[in-house]
Amino acid sequence: MPTALKLYDNYTRSLRGFEALKAGAAGLYTCGPTVYDYQHIGNFRTFLFEDLLRRVLEWNGYEVTHVMNVTDVGHLTSDADTGEDKMEKGARRTGKTAWEIAELYTGAFLEDMRALNIEDPTILCRATDHIREQIEFIADIERNGYTYRTSDGIYVDTSKQPDYGYLARLDKAGLEAGKRVDLGEKRHPTDFALWKFSPSGEKRQMEWPSPWGTGFPGWHIECSAMAQKYLGDFFDVHCGGEDHIPVHHTNEIAQTEARVGTRLANFWMHGYFLLANDAKMAKSAGEFLRLKSLTDRGYDPLAYRYLCLTAHYRSQLNFTFDALDAAATALERMRRGFHALPAGGEPDAAYVDRFTVEINEDLNIPKALAIAWELLRGDVVDLRVTKATLAAFDRVFGLGLEAWQPKQETIPEVVRALAAARAAARAAKQWAEADRLRAELRAAGWEVEDEPDGYALKRR
Ligand code: AMP
Ligand code: ZN
């Protein structure tokens, strides 16, 4: 390899050389969807960044175990552990049960992921399938003396952890000073729920017995519990969107430190937001663009993937249809260029090295894309080499270049027969019959154009 892989770690706020904790293998945990609604294209920008990270790790020879959770319980409408459970609210909105909407939106999510050529996680785990692990986790934190009980749940006392909030560089003193009266029974503004009790006299659709009373887990505990179960006490990389830095990931770290004394992952990486009209795109804001909103307008899902390749993951990206148009055009050009090249070569070593330098510099995919265009424009003399090199690059880009085929117009048999009959009528100088057959072809949606040595059929 020409350069070692470097990644930006938000915990240390620095670019660090990546070395796997276990030789040749990388453990990757990415926070998955909350399945109370469809995912919007902003969410998919983060999942695309994580897919690129995984592919870059694979490019560097690591076997990646990628774990992604599905949040199907416990995420309250406010990150501060207040408000309704998003699942129960979604259930009421749609008239379905919470379990049904979890199933529906998980399915829709996976379908969109595949349409975007995002590799399936090695392990996809649902919060509701891991209630026992979460309860055991909470019990250990309690045993270690970090919790307290209020009338609505079990909370972490964040003042007991001197390092609390380090990931986000939280200004704890400032938060404490600005403490609002609506802290309720919470002792500190940053304290958060591990377990919430079902409201008394109310039967929730999703609730479980626990040593503390019937209820449901807080949002953050599922990720600590499942990450630890599948990847161990300390693994390589943990990812999510930038909004996870101040609360969700901060609390995942706090819980894990309280249980086993590690900060869970060696690298903490975050995808920066997709904006729409320069504002945050959020499901809770009502209107949002889904992948289907794009495909309904005739866009290929991979045009959106291409668009995301053009911006570095650590910068926000403002979505516009003009930008998507440009991405669609570029993708089409790249596909056609690739398709027209002859097969049978080997990748060009110098180009592969330059490409590796860029992707290993904290995933500089926009630069890597520029190298692909330089290659396509062609100073490599052997076009078979150009094709093989681009095919190699596409293991990271994931644009499906090799699978793509130009659309071939298939002309229905009846249309062929009509055109042949018209040609015969013309040859016999039966002009009226020839015109009648042309009209019949038009009615069927086809135009016939006479050429010097025959005719061509085109869709009208
Ligand atoms: P959620 O379904 O809300 O749990 O979010 C799924 C993932 O999308 C998380 O990693 C979020 O951080 C991320 N996310 C949410 N909104 C955006 C956005 N506008 N742009 C990029 N990522 C986002
Ligand atoms: Zn998470």
CSV table of N, CA and C in Angstrom, one decimal, residues 343-420:
chain,number,residue,atom,x,y,z
A,343,ALA,N,-13.0,-5.2,-22.4
A,343,ALA,CA,-12.6,-6.0,-21.2
A,343,ALA,C,-11.3,-6.7,-21.4
A,344,GLY,N,-10.8,-7.3,-20.3
A,344,GLY,CA,-9.6,-8.2,-20.4
A,344,GLY,C,-8.3,-7.6,-19.9
A,345,GLY,N,-8.3,-6.4,-19.3
A,345,GLY,CA,-7.0,-5.9,-18.8
A,345,GLY,C,-6.8,-6.1,-17.3
A,346,GLU,N,-5.7,-5.5,-16.9
A,346,GLU,CA,-5.4,-5.5,-15.4
A,346,GLU,C,-5.3,-4.0,-15.0
A,347,PRO,N,-5.7,-3.7,-13.7
A,347,PRO,CA,-5.6,-2.3,-13.3
A,347,PRO,C,-4.2,-1.7,-13.4
A,348,ASP,N,-4.2,-0.4,-13.6
A,348,ASP,CA,-2.9,0.3,-13.7
A,348,ASP,C,-2.4,0.6,-12.3
A,349,ALA,N,-1.2,0.2,-12.1
A,349,ALA,CA,-0.7,0.3,-10.7
A,349,ALA,C,-0.5,1.7,-10.2
A,350,ALA,N,-0.1,2.6,-11.1
A,350,ALA,CA,0.2,4.0,-10.7
A,350,ALA,C,-1.2,4.7,-10.4
A,351,TYR,N,-2.2,4.4,-11.2
A,351,TYR,CA,-3.5,5.0,-10.9
A,351,TYR,C,-4.1,4.4,-9.6
A,352,VAL,N,-3.9,3.1,-9.4
A,352,VAL,CA,-4.4,2.5,-8.2
A,352,VAL,C,-3.7,3.1,-7.0
A,353,ASP,N,-2.5,3.4,-7.1
A,353,ASP,CA,-1.7,4.0,-5.9
A,353,ASP,C,-2.3,5.4,-5.7
A,354,ARG,N,-2.5,6.2,-6.7
A,354,ARG,CA,-3.0,7.6,-6.5
A,354,ARG,C,-4.4,7.6,-5.9
A,355,PHE,N,-5.2,6.7,-6.3
A,355,PHE,CA,-6.5,6.5,-5.8
A,355,PHE,C,-6.4,6.1,-4.3
A,356,THR,N,-5.6,5.2,-4.0
A,356,THR,CA,-5.4,4.8,-2.6
A,356,THR,C,-5.0,5.9,-1.7
A,357,VAL,N,-4.1,6.7,-2.2
A,357,VAL,CA,-3.6,7.9,-1.4
A,357,VAL,C,-4.8,8.7,-1.0
A,358,GLU,N,-5.7,9.0,-2.0
A,358,GLU,CA,-6.9,9.9,-1.7
A,358,GLU,C,-7.9,9.2,-0.7
A,359,ILE,N,-8.3,8.0,-1.0
A,359,ILE,CA,-9.3,7.4,-0.1
A,359,ILE,C,-8.7,7.2,1.2
A,360,ASN,N,-7.4,7.0,1.3
A,360,ASN,CA,-6.8,6.7,2.7
A,360,ASN,C,-6.6,8.0,3.4
A,361,GLU,N,-6.8,9.1,2.8
A,361,GLU,CA,-6.7,10.4,3.5
A,361,GLU,C,-8.1,10.8,4.0
A,362,ASP,N,-8.5,10.0,5.0
A,362,ASP,CA,-9.8,10.3,5.6
A,362,ASP,C,-10.9,10.3,4.6
A,363,LEU,N,-10.9,9.3,3.7
A,363,LEU,CA,-12.0,9.1,2.7
A,363,LEU,C,-12.2,10.4,1.8
A,364,ASN,N,-11.1,10.7,1.1
A,364,ASN,CA,-11.3,11.9,0.2
A,364,ASN,C,-11.9,11.3,-1.1
A,365,ILE,N,-13.1,11.0,-1.1
A,365,ILE,CA,-13.8,10.4,-2.2
A,365,ILE,C,-13.9,11.4,-3.4
A,366,PRO,N,-14.2,12.7,-3.1
A,366,PRO,CA,-14.3,13.7,-4.2
A,366,PRO,C,-13.0,13.7,-5.0
A,367,LYS,N,-11.9,13.6,-4.4
A,367,LYS,CA,-10.6,13.6,-5.1
A,367,LYS,C,-10.5,12.3,-5.9
A,368,ALA,N,-10.9,11.2,-5.3
A,368,ALA,CA,-10.8,9.9,-5.9
A,368,ALA,C,-11.6,9.9,-7.2
A,369,LEU,N,-12.8,10.5,-7.1
A,369,LEU,CA,-13.7,10.6,-8.2
A,369,LEU,C,-13.0,11.4,-9.4
A,370,ALA,N,-12.3,12.5,-9.0
A,370,ALA,CA,-11.6,13.3,-10.0
A,370,ALA,C,-10.5,12.4,-10.7
A,371,ILE,N,-9.9,11.5,-10.0
A,371,ILE,CA,-8.9,10.6,-10.6
A,371,ILE,C,-9.6,9.7,-11.5
A,372,ALA,N,-10.8,9.2,-11.2
A,372,ALA,CA,-11.5,8.3,-12.1
A,372,ALA,C,-11.8,9.0,-13.4
A,373,TRP,N,-12.2,10.3,-13.3
A,373,TRP,CA,-12.5,11.1,-14.5
A,373,TRP,C,-11.3,11.3,-15.4
A,374,GLU,N,-10.2,11.6,-14.7
A,374,GLU,CA,-8.9,11.8,-15.4
A,374,GLU,C,-8.6,10.5,-16.2
A,375,LEU,N,-8.8,9.4,-15.5
A,375,LEU,CA,-8.5,8.1,-16.1
A,375,LEU,C,-9.4,7.8,-17.4
A,376,LEU,N,-10.7,8.2,-17.2
A,376,LEU,CA,-11.6,7.9,-18.3
A,376,LEU,C,-11.3,8.8,-19.5
A,377,ARG,N,-10.9,10.1,-19.2
A,377,ARG,CA,-10.5,11.0,-20.3
A,377,ARG,C,-9.3,10.4,-21.0
A,378,GLY,N,-8.5,9.6,-20.3
A,378,GLY,CA,-7.6,8.7,-21.0
A,378,GLY,C,-6.3,9.1,-21.3
A,379,ASP,N,-5.3,8.9,-20.4
A,379,ASP,CA,-3.9,8.9,-20.9
A,379,ASP,C,-3.3,7.5,-20.8
A,380,VAL,N,-4.1,6.6,-20.3
A,380,VAL,CA,-3.6,5.2,-20.3
A,380,VAL,C,-3.9,4.7,-21.7
A,381,VAL,N,-2.9,4.2,-22.4
A,381,VAL,CA,-3.1,3.9,-23.8
A,381,VAL,C,-4.0,2.6,-24.0
A,382,ASP,N,-3.8,1.6,-23.2
A,382,ASP,CA,-4.5,0.4,-23.3
A,382,ASP,C,-5.9,0.6,-22.7
A,383,LEU,N,-6.9,0.6,-23.5
A,383,LEU,CA,-8.3,0.9,-22.9
A,383,LEU,C,-8.8,-0.3,-22.1
A,384,ARG,N,-8.2,-1.5,-22.3
A,384,ARG,CA,-8.6,-2.6,-21.4
A,384,ARG,C,-8.1,-2.3,-20.0
A,385,VAL,N,-6.9,-1.7,-19.9
A,385,VAL,CA,-6.4,-1.3,-18.6
A,385,VAL,C,-7.3,-0.2,-17.9
A,386,THR,N,-7.7,0.7,-18.7
A,386,THR,CA,-8.6,1.8,-18.2
A,386,THR,C,-9.8,1.1,-17.6
A,387,LYS,N,-10.4,0.2,-18.3
A,387,LYS,CA,-11.6,-0.5,-17.8
A,387,LYS,C,-11.4,-1.2,-16.5
A,388,ALA,N,-10.3,-2.0,-16.5
A,388,ALA,CA,-10.0,-2.8,-15.3
A,388,ALA,C,-9.7,-1.9,-14.1
A,389,THR,N,-9.1,-0.7,-14.3
A,389,THR,CA,-8.8,0.2,-13.2
A,389,THR,C,-10.1,0.8,-12.7
A,390,LEU,N,-10.9,1.3,-13.6
A,390,LEU,CA,-12.2,1.8,-13.1
A,390,LEU,C,-13.1,0.8,-12.4
A,391,ALA,N,-13.0,-0.4,-12.9
A,391,ALA,CA,-13.8,-1.5,-12.2
A,391,ALA,C,-13.3,-1.6,-10.8
A,392,ALA,N,-12.0,-1.5,-10.6
A,392,ALA,CA,-11.4,-1.6,-9.3
A,392,ALA,C,-11.8,-0.5,-8.4
A,393,PHE,N,-11.8,0.7,-8.9
A,393,PHE,CA,-12.2,1.9,-8.2
A,393,PHE,C,-13.7,1.8,-7.7
A,394,ASP,N,-14.5,1.1,-8.6
A,394,ASP,CA,-15.9,1.0,-8.3
A,394,ASP,C,-16.2,0.1,-7.1
A,395,ARG,N,-15.2,-0.7,-6.7
A,395,ARG,CA,-15.4,-1.5,-5.5
A,395,ARG,C,-15.6,-0.5,-4.3
A,396,VAL,N,-15.0,0.7,-4.4
A,396,VAL,CA,-15.2,1.7,-3.4
A,396,VAL,C,-16.4,2.6,-3.7
A,397,PHE,N,-16.5,3.1,-4.9
A,397,PHE,CA,-17.6,4.0,-5.3
A,397,PHE,C,-18.9,3.3,-5.1
A,398,GLY,N,-19.0,2.0,-5.5
A,398,GLY,CA,-20.3,1.3,-5.5
A,398,GLY,C,-21.3,1.8,-6.4
A,399,LEU,N,-20.9,2.3,-7.6
A,399,LEU,CA,-21.8,2.8,-8.6
A,399,LEU,C,-22.4,1.7,-9.5
A,400,GLY,N,-22.0,0.5,-9.3
A,400,GLY,CA,-22.5,-0.7,-10.1
A,400,GLY,C,-22.1,-0.6,-11.5
A,401,LEU,N,-20.9,-0.1,-11.9
A,401,LEU,CA,-20.6,0.2,-13.3
A,401,LEU,C,-20.6,-1.1,-14.1
A,402,GLU,N,-20.1,-2.2,-13.5
A,402,GLU,CA,-20.1,-3.4,-14.3
A,402,GLU,C,-21.5,-4.0,-14.5
A,403,ALA,N,-22.4,-3.8,-13.6
A,403,ALA,CA,-23.7,-4.4,-13.8
A,403,ALA,C,-24.6,-3.6,-14.8
A,404,TRP,N,-24.2,-2.4,-15.0
A,404,TRP,CA,-25.0,-1.5,-15.8
A,404,TRP,C,-25.0,-1.9,-17.3
A,405,GLN,N,-26.2,-1.8,-17.9
A,405,GLN,CA,-26.4,-2.1,-19.3
A,405,GLN,C,-27.2,-0.9,-19.9
A,406,PRO,N,-26.8,-0.5,-21.1
A,406,PRO,CA,-27.7,0.5,-21.8
A,406,PRO,C,-29.0,-0.1,-22.1
A,407,LYS,N,-30.0,0.7,-21.9
A,407,LYS,CA,-31.4,0.2,-22.2
A,407,LYS,C,-31.5,-0.1,-23.7
A,408,GLN,N,-31.9,-1.4,-24.0
A,408,GLN,CA,-32.1,-1.7,-25.4
A,408,GLN,C,-33.6,-1.7,-25.7
A,409,GLU,N,-33.9,-1.0,-26.7
A,409,GLU,CA,-35.3,-0.9,-27.1
A,409,GLU,C,-35.7,-2.2,-27.8
A,410,THR,N,-36.7,-2.9,-27.2
A,410,THR,CA,-37.2,-4.1,-27.9
A,410,THR,C,-38.4,-3.7,-28.7
A,411,ILE,N,-38.4,-4.1,-30.0
A,411,ILE,CA,-39.5,-3.7,-30.8
A,411,ILE,C,-40.5,-4.9,-30.9
A,412,PRO,N,-41.7,-4.6,-30.5
A,412,PRO,CA,-42.7,-5.7,-30.5
A,412,PRO,C,-42.9,-6.3,-31.9
A,413,GLU,N,-43.2,-7.6,-31.9
A,413,GLU,CA,-43.4,-8.4,-33.1
A,413,GLU,C,-44.5,-7.7,-34.0
A,414,VAL,N,-45.6,-7.3,-33.5
A,414,VAL,CA,-46.7,-6.7,-34.3
A,414,VAL,C,-46.1,-5.4,-35.0
A,415,VAL,N,-45.3,-4.7,-34.3
A,415,VAL,CA,-44.8,-3.4,-34.9
A,415,VAL,C,-43.9,-3.8,-36.0
A,416,ARG,N,-43.0,-4.7,-35.8
A,416,ARG,CA,-42.1,-5.2,-36.9
A,416,ARG,C,-42.9,-5.6,-38.1
A,417,ALA,N,-44.0,-6.4,-37.9
A,417,ALA,CA,-44.8,-6.9,-39.0
A,417,ALA,C,-45.5,-5.7,-39.7
A,418,LEU,N,-46.0,-4.8,-39.0
A,418,LEU,CA,-46.6,-3.6,-39.6
A,418,LEU,C,-45.6,-2.9,-40.5
A,419,ALA,N,-44.4,-2.7,-40.0
A,419,ALA,CA,-43.4,-2.0,-40.7
A,419,ALA,C,-43.0,-2.7,-42.0
A,420,ALA,N,-42.9,-4.1,-41.9
A,420,ALA,CA,-42.5,-4.9,-43.0
A,420,ALA,C,-43.6,-4.8,-44.1
